[in-house]
PDB file of C-alpha atoms in Angstrom:
ATOM      1  CA  UNK O   3       6.256  33.162 -28.542  1.00 48.00           C
ATOM      2  CA  UNK O   4       8.097  36.471 -28.164  1.00 50.00           C
ATOM      3  CA  UNK O   5       5.497  37.616 -25.622  1.00 49.00           C
ATOM      4  CA  UNK O   6       5.880  34.387 -23.676  1.00 50.00           C
ATOM      5  CA  UNK O   7       9.645  34.710 -23.811  1.00 48.00           C
ATOM      6  CA  UNK O   8       9.319  38.220 -22.410  1.00 46.00           C
ATOM      7  CA  UNK O   9       7.156  36.849 -19.605  1.00 50.00           C
ATOM      8  CA  UNK O  10       9.876  34.434 -18.602  1.00 47.00           C
ATOM      9  CA  UNK O  11       8.674  31.300 -20.390  1.00 50.00           C
ATOM     10  CA  UNK O  12      11.538  28.863 -20.996  1.00 53.00           C
ATOM     11  CA  UNK O  13      10.925  28.093 -24.653  1.00 49.00           C
ATOM     12  CA  UNK O  14      14.207  26.260 -25.225  1.00 51.00           C
ATOM     13  CA  UNK O  15      13.242  23.510 -22.802  1.00 67.00           C
ATOM     14  CA  UNK O  16      10.003  22.773 -24.643  1.00 79.00           C
ATOM     15  CA  UNK O  17      11.805  20.514 -27.110  1.00 87.00           C
ATOM     16  CA  UNK O  18      12.763  18.192 -24.245  1.00 91.00           C
ATOM     17  CA  UNK O  19      10.827  14.923 -24.377  1.00 95.00           C
ATOM     18  CA  UNK O  20       8.382  14.464 -21.543  1.00 96.00           C
ATOM     19  CA  UNK O  21       9.917  11.090 -20.673  1.00 96.00           C
ATOM     20  CA  UNK O  22      13.348  12.697 -20.236  1.00 95.00           C
ATOM     21  CA  UNK O  23      11.841  15.547 -18.245  1.00 95.00           C
ATOM     22  CA  UNK O  24       9.946  13.115 -15.982  1.00 97.00           C
ATOM     23  CA  UNK O  25      13.087  11.052 -15.384  1.00 96.00           C
ATOM     24  CA  UNK O  26      15.106  14.154 -14.510  1.00 94.00           C
ATOM     25  CA  UNK O  27      12.300  15.461 -12.283  1.00 96.00           C
ATOM     26  CA  UNK O  28      12.311  12.201 -10.321  1.00 96.00           C
ATOM     27  CA  UNK O  29      16.086  12.127  -9.854  1.00 94.00           C
ATOM     28  CA  UNK O  30      16.635  15.817  -9.124  1.00 93.00           C
ATOM     29  CA  UNK O  31      13.420  17.196  -7.628  1.00 93.00           C
ATOM     30  CA  UNK O  32      11.702  14.237  -5.935  1.00 94.00           C
ATOM     31  CA  UNK O  33      14.577  12.075  -4.699  1.00 91.00           C
ATOM     32  CA  UNK O  34      15.738  14.348  -1.819  1.00 91.00           C
ATOM     33  CA  UNK O  35      12.264  14.352  -0.236  1.00 89.00           C
ATOM     34  CA  UNK O  36      11.196  10.719  -0.454  1.00 87.00           C
ATOM     35  CA  UNK O  37      12.376   7.487   1.148  1.00 83.00           C
ATOM     36  CA  UNK O  38      14.341   4.953  -0.879  1.00 84.00           C
ATOM     37  CA  UNK O  39      11.431   2.547  -1.456  1.00 84.00           C
ATOM     38  CA  UNK O  40       9.262   5.392  -2.773  1.00 87.00           C
ATOM     39  CA  UNK O  41      12.124   6.542  -4.994  1.00 91.00           C
ATOM     40  CA  UNK O  42      12.385   3.062  -6.509  1.00 90.00           C
ATOM     41  CA  UNK O  43       8.650   3.191  -7.175  1.00 92.00           C
ATOM     42  CA  UNK O  44       9.096   6.490  -9.032  1.00 95.00           C
ATOM     43  CA  UNK O  45      11.924   4.993 -11.106  1.00 95.00           C
ATOM     44  CA  UNK O  46       9.607   2.167 -12.175  1.00 95.00           C
ATOM     45  CA  UNK O  47       7.014   4.767 -13.111  1.00 96.00           C
ATOM     46  CA  UNK O  48       9.661   6.585 -15.153  1.00 97.00           C
ATOM     47  CA  UNK O  49      10.074   3.460 -17.301  1.00 96.00           C
ATOM     48  CA  UNK O  50       6.305   3.347 -17.840  1.00 97.00           C
ATOM     49  CA  UNK O  51       6.273   7.023 -18.866  1.00 97.00           C
ATOM     50  CA  UNK O  52       9.114   6.422 -21.328  1.00 97.00           C
ATOM     51  CA  UNK O  53       7.228   3.517 -22.891  1.00 96.00           C
ATOM     52  CA  UNK O  54       3.965   5.490 -23.118  1.00 96.00           C
ATOM     53  CA  UNK O  55       5.170   8.906 -24.265  1.00 97.00           C
ATOM     54  CA  UNK O  56       8.245   7.814 -26.261  1.00 95.00           C
ATOM     55  CA  UNK O  57       9.604  10.900 -28.104  1.00 95.00           C
ATOM     56  CA  UNK O  58       6.692  13.292 -27.447  1.00 96.00           C
ATOM     57  CA  UNK O  59       8.114  16.698 -26.518  1.00 94.00           C
ATOM     58  CA  UNK O  60       6.844  19.087 -23.846  1.00 94.00           C
ATOM     59  CA  UNK O  61       5.711  21.579 -26.500  1.00 91.00           C
ATOM     60  CA  UNK O  62       3.378  18.967 -27.987  1.00 94.00           C
ATOM     61  CA  UNK O  63       1.615  18.118 -24.741  1.00 95.00           C
ATOM     62  CA  UNK O  64      -1.978  19.063 -23.999  1.00 96.00           C
ATOM     63  CA  UNK O  65      -4.842  17.454 -22.104  1.00 96.00           C
ATOM     64  CA  UNK O  66      -5.970  15.409 -25.126  1.00 96.00           C
ATOM     65  CA  UNK O  67      -2.515  13.937 -25.783  1.00 96.00           C
ATOM     66  CA  UNK O  68      -1.970  13.022 -22.146  1.00 97.00           C
ATOM     67  CA  UNK O  69      -5.539  11.705 -21.752  1.00 97.00           C
ATOM     68  CA  UNK O  70      -5.033   9.344 -24.691  1.00 96.00           C
ATOM     69  CA  UNK O  71      -1.879   7.990 -23.101  1.00 97.00           C
ATOM     70  CA  UNK O  72      -3.611   7.489 -19.764  1.00 96.00           C
ATOM     71  CA  UNK O  73      -6.487   5.706 -21.517  1.00 95.00           C
ATOM     72  CA  UNK O  74      -3.997   3.523 -23.359  1.00 95.00           C
ATOM     73  CA  UNK O  75      -2.428   2.502 -20.059  1.00 95.00           C
ATOM     74  CA  UNK O  76      -5.868   1.901 -18.518  1.00 92.00           C
ATOM     75  CA  UNK O  77      -6.676  -0.725 -21.155  1.00 91.00           C
ATOM     76  CA  UNK O  78      -4.324  -3.203 -19.480  1.00 90.00           C
ATOM     77  CA  UNK O  79      -4.228  -1.954 -15.895  1.00 89.00           C
ATOM     78  CA  UNK O  80      -6.620  -1.569 -12.976  1.00 86.00           C
ATOM     79  CA  UNK O  81      -8.191   1.814 -12.342  1.00 88.00           C
ATOM     80  CA  UNK O  82      -6.296   2.229  -9.060  1.00 87.00           C
ATOM     81  CA  UNK O  83      -2.934   1.541 -10.742  1.00 90.00           C
ATOM     82  CA  UNK O  84      -3.818   3.953 -13.539  1.00 93.00           C
ATOM     83  CA  UNK O  85      -4.769   6.641 -11.034  1.00 94.00           C
ATOM     84  CA  UNK O  86      -1.448   6.277  -9.214  1.00 94.00           C
ATOM     85  CA  UNK O  87       0.351   6.785 -12.536  1.00 96.00           C
ATOM     86  CA  UNK O  88      -1.775   9.834 -13.333  1.00 96.00           C
ATOM     87  CA  UNK O  89      -0.999  11.440  -9.962  1.00 96.00           C
ATOM     88  CA  UNK O  90       2.745  11.262 -10.665  1.00 97.00           C
ATOM     89  CA  UNK O  91       2.339  12.546 -14.223  1.00 97.00           C
ATOM     90  CA  UNK O  92       0.200  15.442 -12.977  1.00 97.00           C
ATOM     91  CA  UNK O  93       2.850  16.409 -10.440  1.00 96.00           C
ATOM     92  CA  UNK O  94       5.579  16.409 -13.091  1.00 97.00           C
ATOM     93  CA  UNK O  95       3.435  18.445 -15.521  1.00 97.00           C
ATOM     94  CA  UNK O  96       2.675  21.026 -12.830  1.00 96.00           C
ATOM     95  CA  UNK O  97       6.371  21.293 -12.090  1.00 94.00           C
ATOM     96  CA  UNK O  98       7.051  21.877 -15.803  1.00 93.00           C
ATOM     97  CA  UNK O  99       4.354  24.563 -15.906  1.00 92.00           C
ATOM     98  CA  UNK O 100       5.748  26.288 -12.805  1.00 91.00           C
ATOM     99  CA  UNK O 101       9.159  26.459 -14.460  1.00 88.00           C
ATOM    100  CA  UNK O 102       7.708  27.929 -17.640  1.00 86.00           C
ATOM    101  CA  UNK O 103       8.232  24.854 -19.806  1.00 90.00           C
ATOM    102  CA  UNK O 104       4.478  24.547 -20.473  1.00 90.00           C
ATOM    103  CA  UNK O 105       2.259  27.464 -21.483  1.00 86.00           C
ATOM    104  CA  UNK O 106      -0.700  26.350 -19.320  1.00 91.00           C
ATOM    105  CA  UNK O 107      -1.681  23.927 -16.593  1.00 95.00           C
ATOM    106  CA  UNK O 108      -4.169  21.459 -18.077  1.00 96.00           C
ATOM    107  CA  UNK O 109      -3.697  18.709 -15.501  1.00 96.00           C
ATOM    108  CA  UNK O 110      -7.148  19.202 -13.940  1.00 95.00           C
ATOM    109  CA  UNK O 111      -8.717  18.162 -17.264  1.00 96.00           C
ATOM    110  CA  UNK O 112      -7.121  14.710 -17.271  1.00 96.00           C
ATOM    111  CA  UNK O 113      -9.241  11.935 -15.756  1.00 94.00           C
ATOM    112  CA  UNK O 114      -8.641   8.399 -14.589  1.00 92.00           C
ATOM    113  CA  UNK O 115     -10.573   5.830 -16.572  1.00 83.00           C
ATOM    114  CA  UNK O 116     -10.694   2.054 -16.643  1.00 74.00           C
ATOM    115  CA  UNK O 117     -12.332  -0.676 -14.616  1.00 74.00           C
ATOM    116  CA  UNK O 118     -12.007  -1.199 -10.900  1.00 72.00           C
ATOM    117  CA  UNK O 119     -10.344  -4.550 -10.346  1.00 65.00           C
ATOM    118  CA  UNK O 120     -11.866  -6.899  -7.760  1.00 66.00           C
ATOM    119  CA  UNK O 121     -10.325  -6.315  -4.362  1.00 67.00           C
ATOM    120  CA  UNK O 122      -7.545  -8.815  -3.700  1.00 73.00           C
ATOM    121  CA  UNK O 123      -6.941  -7.953  -0.036  1.00 75.00           C
ATOM    122  CA  UNK O 124     -10.252  -9.379   1.127  1.00 83.00           C
ATOM    123  CA  UNK O 125     -10.985  -9.728   4.817  1.00 86.00           C
ATOM    124  CA  UNK O 126     -11.747 -13.231   6.013  1.00 91.00           C
ATOM    125  CA  UNK O 127     -15.032 -13.931   7.754  1.00 89.00           C
ATOM    126  CA  UNK O 128     -14.948 -14.308  11.536  1.00 89.00           C
ATOM    127  CA  UNK O 129     -15.451 -18.065  11.108  1.00 92.00           C
ATOM    128  CA  UNK O 130     -12.507 -18.393   8.705  1.00 95.00           C
ATOM    129  CA  UNK O 131     -10.427 -16.011  10.825  1.00 94.00           C
ATOM    130  CA  UNK O 132     -10.846 -18.293  13.853  1.00 94.00           C
ATOM    131  CA  UNK O 133     -10.228 -21.414  11.754  1.00 97.00           C
ATOM    132  CA  UNK O 134      -6.975 -20.057  10.351  1.00 97.00           C
ATOM    133  CA  UNK O 135      -5.773 -18.673  13.693  1.00 96.00           C
ATOM    134  CA  UNK O 136      -6.444 -21.941  15.540  1.00 96.00           C
ATOM    135  CA  UNK O 137      -4.591 -23.918  12.865  1.00 97.00           C
ATOM    136  CA  UNK O 138      -1.432 -21.772  12.782  1.00 97.00           C
ATOM    137  CA  UNK O 139      -1.419 -21.514  16.586  1.00 95.00           C
ATOM    138  CA  UNK O 140      -1.586 -25.305  16.865  1.00 96.00           C
ATOM    139  CA  UNK O 141       1.087 -25.794  14.184  1.00 97.00           C
ATOM    140  CA  UNK O 142       3.573 -23.154  15.265  1.00 95.00           C
ATOM    141  CA  UNK O 143       6.574 -25.395  14.578  1.00 95.00           C
ATOM    142  CA  UNK O 144       6.344 -24.127  10.998  1.00 96.00           C
ATOM    143  CA  UNK O 145       7.945 -20.668  10.764  1.00 96.00           C
ATOM    144  CA  UNK O 146       5.534 -19.407   8.114  1.00 97.00           C
ATOM    145  CA  UNK O 147       2.573 -20.367  10.293  1.00 97.00           C
ATOM    146  CA  UNK O 148       3.979 -18.151  13.049  1.00 97.00           C
ATOM    147  CA  UNK O 149       4.279 -15.285  10.560  1.00 97.00           C
ATOM    148  CA  UNK O 150       0.609 -15.744   9.586  1.00 98.00           C
ATOM    149  CA  UNK O 151      -0.354 -15.936  13.255  1.00 97.00           C
ATOM    150  CA  UNK O 152       1.390 -12.626  13.934  1.00 97.00           C
ATOM    151  CA  UNK O 153      -0.273 -10.968  10.938  1.00 96.00           C
ATOM    152  CA  UNK O 154      -3.677 -12.013  12.293  1.00 96.00           C
ATOM    153  CA  UNK O 155      -2.740 -11.141  15.870  1.00 95.00           C
ATOM    154  CA  UNK O 156      -1.193  -7.707  15.264  1.00 96.00           C
ATOM    155  CA  UNK O 157      -2.309  -6.335  11.876  1.00 94.00           C
ATOM    156  CA  UNK O 158       1.341  -5.433  11.216  1.00 96.00           C
ATOM    157  CA  UNK O 159       2.514  -4.897   7.636  1.00 95.00           C
ATOM    158  CA  UNK O 160       4.522  -7.664   5.988  1.00 96.00           C
ATOM    159  CA  UNK O 161       7.729  -5.605   6.002  1.00 96.00           C
ATOM    160  CA  UNK O 162       7.270  -4.813   9.699  1.00 97.00           C
ATOM    161  CA  UNK O 163       6.830  -8.502  10.535  1.00 97.00           C
ATOM    162  CA  UNK O 164       9.909  -9.527   8.549  1.00 97.00           C
ATOM    163  CA  UNK O 165      11.932  -6.884  10.414  1.00 96.00           C
ATOM    164  CA  UNK O 166      11.284  -8.429  13.850  1.00 97.00           C
ATOM    165  CA  UNK O 167      14.489  -9.149  15.784  1.00 96.00           C
ATOM    166  CA  UNK O 168      14.819 -10.722  19.255  1.00 95.00           C
ATOM    167  CA  UNK O 169      15.383  -7.220  20.658  1.00 95.00           C
ATOM    168  CA  UNK O 170      12.080  -6.113  19.109  1.00 96.00           C
ATOM    169  CA  UNK O 171      10.208  -8.185  21.680  1.00 95.00           C
ATOM    170  CA  UNK O 172       9.133  -7.008  25.092  1.00 91.00           C
ATOM    171  CA  UNK O 173       7.001  -8.642  27.769  1.00 86.00           C
ATOM    172  CA  UNK O 174       3.641  -7.693  26.310  1.00 86.00           C
ATOM    173  CA  UNK O 175       4.314  -7.270  22.617  1.00 93.00           C
ATOM    174  CA  UNK O 176       6.456  -6.134  19.696  1.00 96.00           C
ATOM    175  CA  UNK O 177       8.269  -2.843  19.140  1.00 96.00           C
ATOM    176  CA  UNK O 178       7.768  -1.774  15.509  1.00 96.00           C
ATOM    177  CA  UNK O 179      10.875   0.175  14.507  1.00 95.00           C
ATOM    178  CA  UNK O 180      11.876  -1.139  11.069  1.00 95.00           C
ATOM    179  CA  UNK O 181      10.366  -2.505   7.864  1.00 95.00           C
ATOM    180  CA  UNK O 182      11.943  -4.773   5.236  1.00 94.00           C
ATOM    181  CA  UNK O 183      11.420  -3.818   1.594  1.00 89.00           C
ATOM    182  CA  UNK O 184      11.584  -6.192  -1.410  1.00 88.00           C
ATOM    183  CA  UNK O 185      12.919  -3.387  -3.640  1.00 81.00           C
ATOM    184  CA  UNK O 186      15.637  -1.698  -1.567  1.00 82.00           C
ATOM    185  CA  UNK O 187      17.851  -1.923   1.522  1.00 85.00           C
ATOM    186  CA  UNK O 188      15.948   0.909   3.180  1.00 85.00           C
ATOM    187  CA  UNK O 189      14.540  -0.356   6.498  1.00 90.00           C
ATOM    188  CA  UNK O 190      12.755   2.836   7.561  1.00 89.00           C
ATOM    189  CA  UNK O 191       9.054   2.686   8.416  1.00 88.00           C
ATOM    190  CA  UNK O 192       6.334   3.797   6.020  1.00 83.00           C
ATOM    191  CA  UNK O 193       5.329   6.837   8.100  1.00 83.00           C
ATOM    192  CA  UNK O 194       6.192   8.409  11.453  1.00 85.00           C
ATOM    193  CA  UNK O 195       2.984   6.913  12.877  1.00 86.00           C
ATOM    194  CA  UNK O 196       4.206   3.447  11.951  1.00 92.00           C
ATOM    195  CA  UNK O 197       6.582   3.569  14.928  1.00 94.00           C
ATOM    196  CA  UNK O 198       4.542   1.924  17.670  1.00 95.00           C
ATOM    197  CA  UNK O 199       4.352  -0.890  20.215  1.00 95.00           C
ATOM    198  CA  UNK O 200       1.846  -3.640  19.402  1.00 95.00           C
ATOM    199  CA  UNK O 201       0.547  -5.871  22.183  1.00 94.00           C
ATOM    200  CA  UNK O 202       0.179  -9.637  21.663  1.00 94.00           C
ATOM    201  CA  UNK O 203      -1.252 -12.532  23.660  1.00 92.00           C
ATOM    202  CA  UNK O 204       1.066 -14.377  26.099  1.00 92.00           C
ATOM    203  CA  UNK O 205       0.738 -17.647  24.132  1.00 93.00           C
ATOM    204  CA  UNK O 206       1.929 -15.922  20.950  1.00 94.00           C
ATOM    205  CA  UNK O 207       4.728 -14.155  22.837  1.00 94.00           C
ATOM    206  CA  UNK O 208       5.947 -17.492  24.225  1.00 94.00           C
ATOM    207  CA  UNK O 209       6.174 -18.910  20.696  1.00 95.00           C
ATOM    208  CA  UNK O 210       8.162 -15.907  19.479  1.00 94.00           C
ATOM    209  CA  UNK O 211      10.768 -15.797  22.223  1.00 93.00           C
ATOM    210  CA  UNK O 212      11.668 -19.445  21.551  1.00 93.00           C
ATOM    211  CA  UNK O 213      12.559 -18.669  17.924  1.00 95.00           C
ATOM    212  CA  UNK O 214      16.205 -18.034  17.093  1.00 93.00           C
ATOM    213  CA  UNK O 215      17.402 -15.207  14.878  1.00 94.00           C
ATOM    214  CA  UNK O 216      18.924 -15.907  11.475  1.00 94.00           C
ATOM    215  CA  UNK O 217      22.474 -14.841  10.553  1.00 94.00           C
ATOM    216  CA  UNK O 218      21.109 -11.482   9.384  1.00 94.00           C
ATOM    217  CA  UNK O 219      19.635 -10.861  12.847  1.00 95.00           C
ATOM    218  CA  UNK O 220      15.990 -11.243  11.859  1.00 97.00           C
ATOM    219  CA  UNK O 221      13.675 -13.957  13.194  1.00 97.00           C
ATOM    220  CA  UNK O 222      11.832 -14.725   9.951  1.00 97.00           C
ATOM    221  CA  UNK O 223      13.129 -15.765   6.541  1.00 95.00           C
ATOM    222  CA  UNK O 224      12.199 -13.411   3.708  1.00 94.00           C
ATOM    223  CA  UNK O 225      11.281 -16.332   1.377  1.00 90.00           C
ATOM    224  CA  UNK O 226      11.749 -14.217  -1.722  1.00 91.00           C
ATOM    225  CA  UNK O 227       8.847 -12.029  -0.524  1.00 93.00           C
ATOM    226  CA  UNK O 228       6.380 -14.667  -1.740  1.00 94.00           C
ATOM    227  CA  UNK O 229       4.260 -14.679   1.399  1.00 95.00           C
ATOM    228  CA  UNK O 230       0.985 -14.261  -0.520  1.00 93.00           C
ATOM    229  CA  UNK O 231       1.766 -17.346  -2.629  1.00 94.00           C
ATOM    230  CA  UNK O 232       2.591 -19.370   0.475  1.00 96.00           C
ATOM    231  CA  UNK O 233      -0.581 -18.121   2.149  1.00 97.00           C
ATOM    232  CA  UNK O 234      -2.627 -19.133  -0.890  1.00 95.00           C
ATOM    233  CA  UNK O 235      -1.423 -22.720  -0.515  1.00 96.00           C
ATOM    234  CA  UNK O 236      -2.218 -22.710   3.197  1.00 97.00           C
ATOM    235  CA  UNK O 237      -5.730 -21.315   2.699  1.00 97.00           C
ATOM    236  CA  UNK O 238      -6.411 -23.868  -0.048  1.00 96.00           C
ATOM    237  CA  UNK O 239      -5.336 -26.642   2.334  1.00 96.00           C
ATOM    238  CA  UNK O 240      -7.806 -25.341   4.931  1.00 97.00           C
ATOM    239  CA  UNK O 241     -10.612 -24.686   2.385  1.00 97.00           C
ATOM    240  CA  UNK O 242     -10.639 -20.980   3.261  1.00 96.00           C
ATOM    241  CA  UNK O 243     -11.393 -18.357   0.551  1.00 93.00           C
ATOM    242  CA  UNK O 244      -8.301 -16.829  -1.019  1.00 92.00           C
ATOM    243  CA  UNK O 245      -6.839 -13.511   0.123  1.00 93.00           C
ATOM    244  CA  UNK O 246      -3.416 -11.876   0.017  1.00 93.00           C
ATOM    245  CA  UNK O 247      -0.973 -11.620   2.896  1.00 95.00           C
ATOM    246  CA  UNK O 248      -1.965  -7.973   3.238  1.00 92.00           C
ATOM    247  CA  UNK O 249      -5.542  -9.248   3.518  1.00 92.00           C
ATOM    248  CA  UNK O 250      -4.599 -10.605   6.945  1.00 95.00           C
ATOM    249  CA  UNK O 251      -3.985  -7.011   8.051  1.00 93.00           C
ATOM    250  CA  UNK O 252      -7.441  -6.110   6.739  1.00 90.00           C
ATOM    251  CA  UNK O 253      -8.877  -9.115   8.571  1.00 91.00           C
ATOM    252  CA  UNK O 254      -7.304  -8.032  11.870  1.00 92.00           C
ATOM    253  CA  UNK O 255      -8.741  -4.519  11.570  1.00 88.00           C
ATOM    254  CA  UNK O 256     -12.176  -5.752  10.486  1.00 86.00           C
ATOM    255  CA  UNK O 257     -12.296  -8.264  13.332  1.00 88.00           C
ATOM    256  CA  UNK O 258     -11.533  -5.588  15.935  1.00 88.00           C
ATOM    257  CA  UNK O 259     -14.174  -3.361  14.359  1.00 84.00           C
ATOM    258  CA  UNK O 260     -16.674  -6.220  14.449  1.00 80.00           C
ATOM    259  CA  UNK O 261     -16.041  -6.503  18.198  1.00 84.00           C
ATOM    260  CA  UNK O 262     -16.793  -2.771  18.629  1.00 82.00           C
ATOM    261  CA  UNK O 263     -13.202  -1.836  19.500  1.00 86.00           C
ATOM    262  CA  UNK O 264     -12.713   1.950  19.397  1.00 87.00           C
ATOM    263  CA  UNK O 265     -11.650   3.096  15.940  1.00 86.00           C
ATOM    264  CA  UNK O 266      -8.979   5.414  17.372  1.00 89.00           C
ATOM    265  CA  UNK O 267      -7.313   2.397  19.000  1.00 91.00           C
ATOM    266  CA  UNK O 268      -7.552   0.341  15.788  1.00 89.00           C
ATOM    267  CA  UNK O 269      -5.984   3.201  13.817  1.00 91.00           C
ATOM    268  CA  UNK O 270      -3.105   3.535  16.298  1.00 91.00           C
ATOM    269  CA  UNK O 271      -2.554  -0.240  16.361  1.00 93.00           C
ATOM    270  CA  UNK O 272      -2.295  -0.330  12.571  1.00 92.00           C
ATOM    271  CA  UNK O 273       0.096   2.627  12.526  1.00 92.00           C
ATOM    272  CA  UNK O 274      -2.079   4.859  10.362  1.00 88.00           C
ATOM    273  CA  UNK O 275      -1.521   8.588   9.945  1.00 83.00           C
ATOM    274  CA  UNK O 276      -5.149   9.327  10.814  1.00 84.00           C
ATOM    275  CA  UNK O 277      -8.482   7.668  11.526  1.00 85.00           C
ATOM    276  CA  UNK O 278      -9.769   8.521   8.037  1.00 83.00           C
ATOM    277  CA  UNK O 279      -7.275   6.088   6.491  1.00 78.00           C
ATOM    278  CA  UNK O 280      -8.565   3.352   8.762  1.00 81.00           C
ATOM    279  CA  UNK O 281     -12.171   4.089   7.830  1.00 77.00           C
ATOM    280  CA  UNK O 282     -11.512   4.305   4.090  1.00 72.00           C
ATOM    281  CA  UNK O 283      -9.493   1.161   3.564  1.00 67.00           C
ATOM    282  CA  UNK O 284      -9.660  -1.306   6.418  1.00 66.00           C
ATOM    283  CA  UNK O 285     -12.915  -1.346   8.322  1.00 64.00           C
ATOM    284  CA  UNK O 286     -15.024  -3.614   6.154  1.00 66.00           C
ATOM    285  CA  UNK O 287     -17.994  -5.312   7.711  1.00 58.00           C
ATOM    286  CA  UNK O 288     -17.349  -9.008   8.154  1.00 60.00           C
ATOM    287  CA  UNK O 289     -20.376 -11.060   6.939  1.00 64.00           C
ATOM    288  CA  UNK O 290     -21.419 -12.031  10.459  1.00 65.00           C
ATOM    289  CA  UNK O 291     -21.269  -8.395  11.618  1.00 66.00           C
ATOM    290  CA  UNK O 292     -23.278  -7.239   8.598  1.00 67.00           C
ATOM    291  CA  UNK O 293     -26.043  -9.747   9.350  1.00 67.00           C
ATOM    292  CA  UNK O 294     -26.126  -8.547  12.953  1.00 71.00           C
ATOM    293  CA  UNK O 295     -26.336  -4.907  11.850  1.00 67.00           C
ATOM    294  CA  UNK O 296     -29.159  -5.771   9.434  1.00 70.00           C
ATOM    295  CA  UNK O 297     -31.090  -7.456  12.228  1.00 71.00           C
ATOM    296  CA  UNK O 298     -30.497  -4.547  14.629  1.00 70.00           C
ATOM    297  CA  UNK O 299     -31.654  -2.031  12.029  1.00 74.00           C
ATOM    298  CA  UNK O 300     -34.837  -3.974  11.291  1.00 71.00           C
ATOM    299  CA  UNK O 301     -35.577  -4.381  15.007  1.00 76.00           C
ATOM    300  CA  UNK O 302     -35.274  -0.616  15.465  1.00 70.00           C
ATOM    301  CA  UNK O 303     -37.665   0.010  12.594  1.00 69.00           C
ATOM    302  CA  UNK O 304     -40.132  -2.557  13.932  1.00 72.00           C
ATOM    303  CA  UNK O 305     -40.113  -0.860  17.317  1.00 73.00           C
ATOM    304  CA  UNK O 306     -41.450   2.435  15.885  1.00 65.00           C
TER     305      UNK O 306
END
């Protein structure tokens, strides 16, 4: 301990509980560099850390202790959710090590465990995509139907759609400049690449320009941010397999991909930082496209 003290290790801080350290790290270190919605997400994580680690102090932390806590969390949460928690905990632990509050960096030894939950944001098939689009287009008197139509038509995020104002519209599409969050008043976009102009069909544009803005200046009601629940009822009515509202964004991207639209264009239309994001998360093969690819592959093999 004397040697470590001589090397600049901050031994006094080691009696701080990890939950208190994490909370302070979020409020002092992270908050200046992240947007408000992300900050709120970190604050929710801070509550999880407090519940998991309770009164465990920094000096008592090692890879085994932290791994047990991560495994405990994984018992009731999806693998993806657990991994997101682990990433934040790793960052805080590395910060503590850099400041001399931990004697070594063991974060690389901690692993994400748990089961992968079934994907909720499933893309609709081309058949169901057309069925849903034709229905909402034909029943555009209902405001929510127009919101669904725009999600299918543009691939815009829910927050971006809710932030549409009359001035957001131009002759050929929608200017994406803001995003509404359910957790804060921050209306900034997710990333710099999210700022874009998205083209829409004339028929959809005509529907939009006839809609009046609410008192808050936005065209669509927020509906308590329960768009996925409302969509579930609509899909059930149409006998279409269930997906989330975000699944409509996936459907838009997958449909464009199925029609052999250039991936660089799809990525830009979705407002992604890079093409890799588009490839990793959005470009699923719709069933009809997969069958076509199977047939094409077999035909190529048969021609040898």
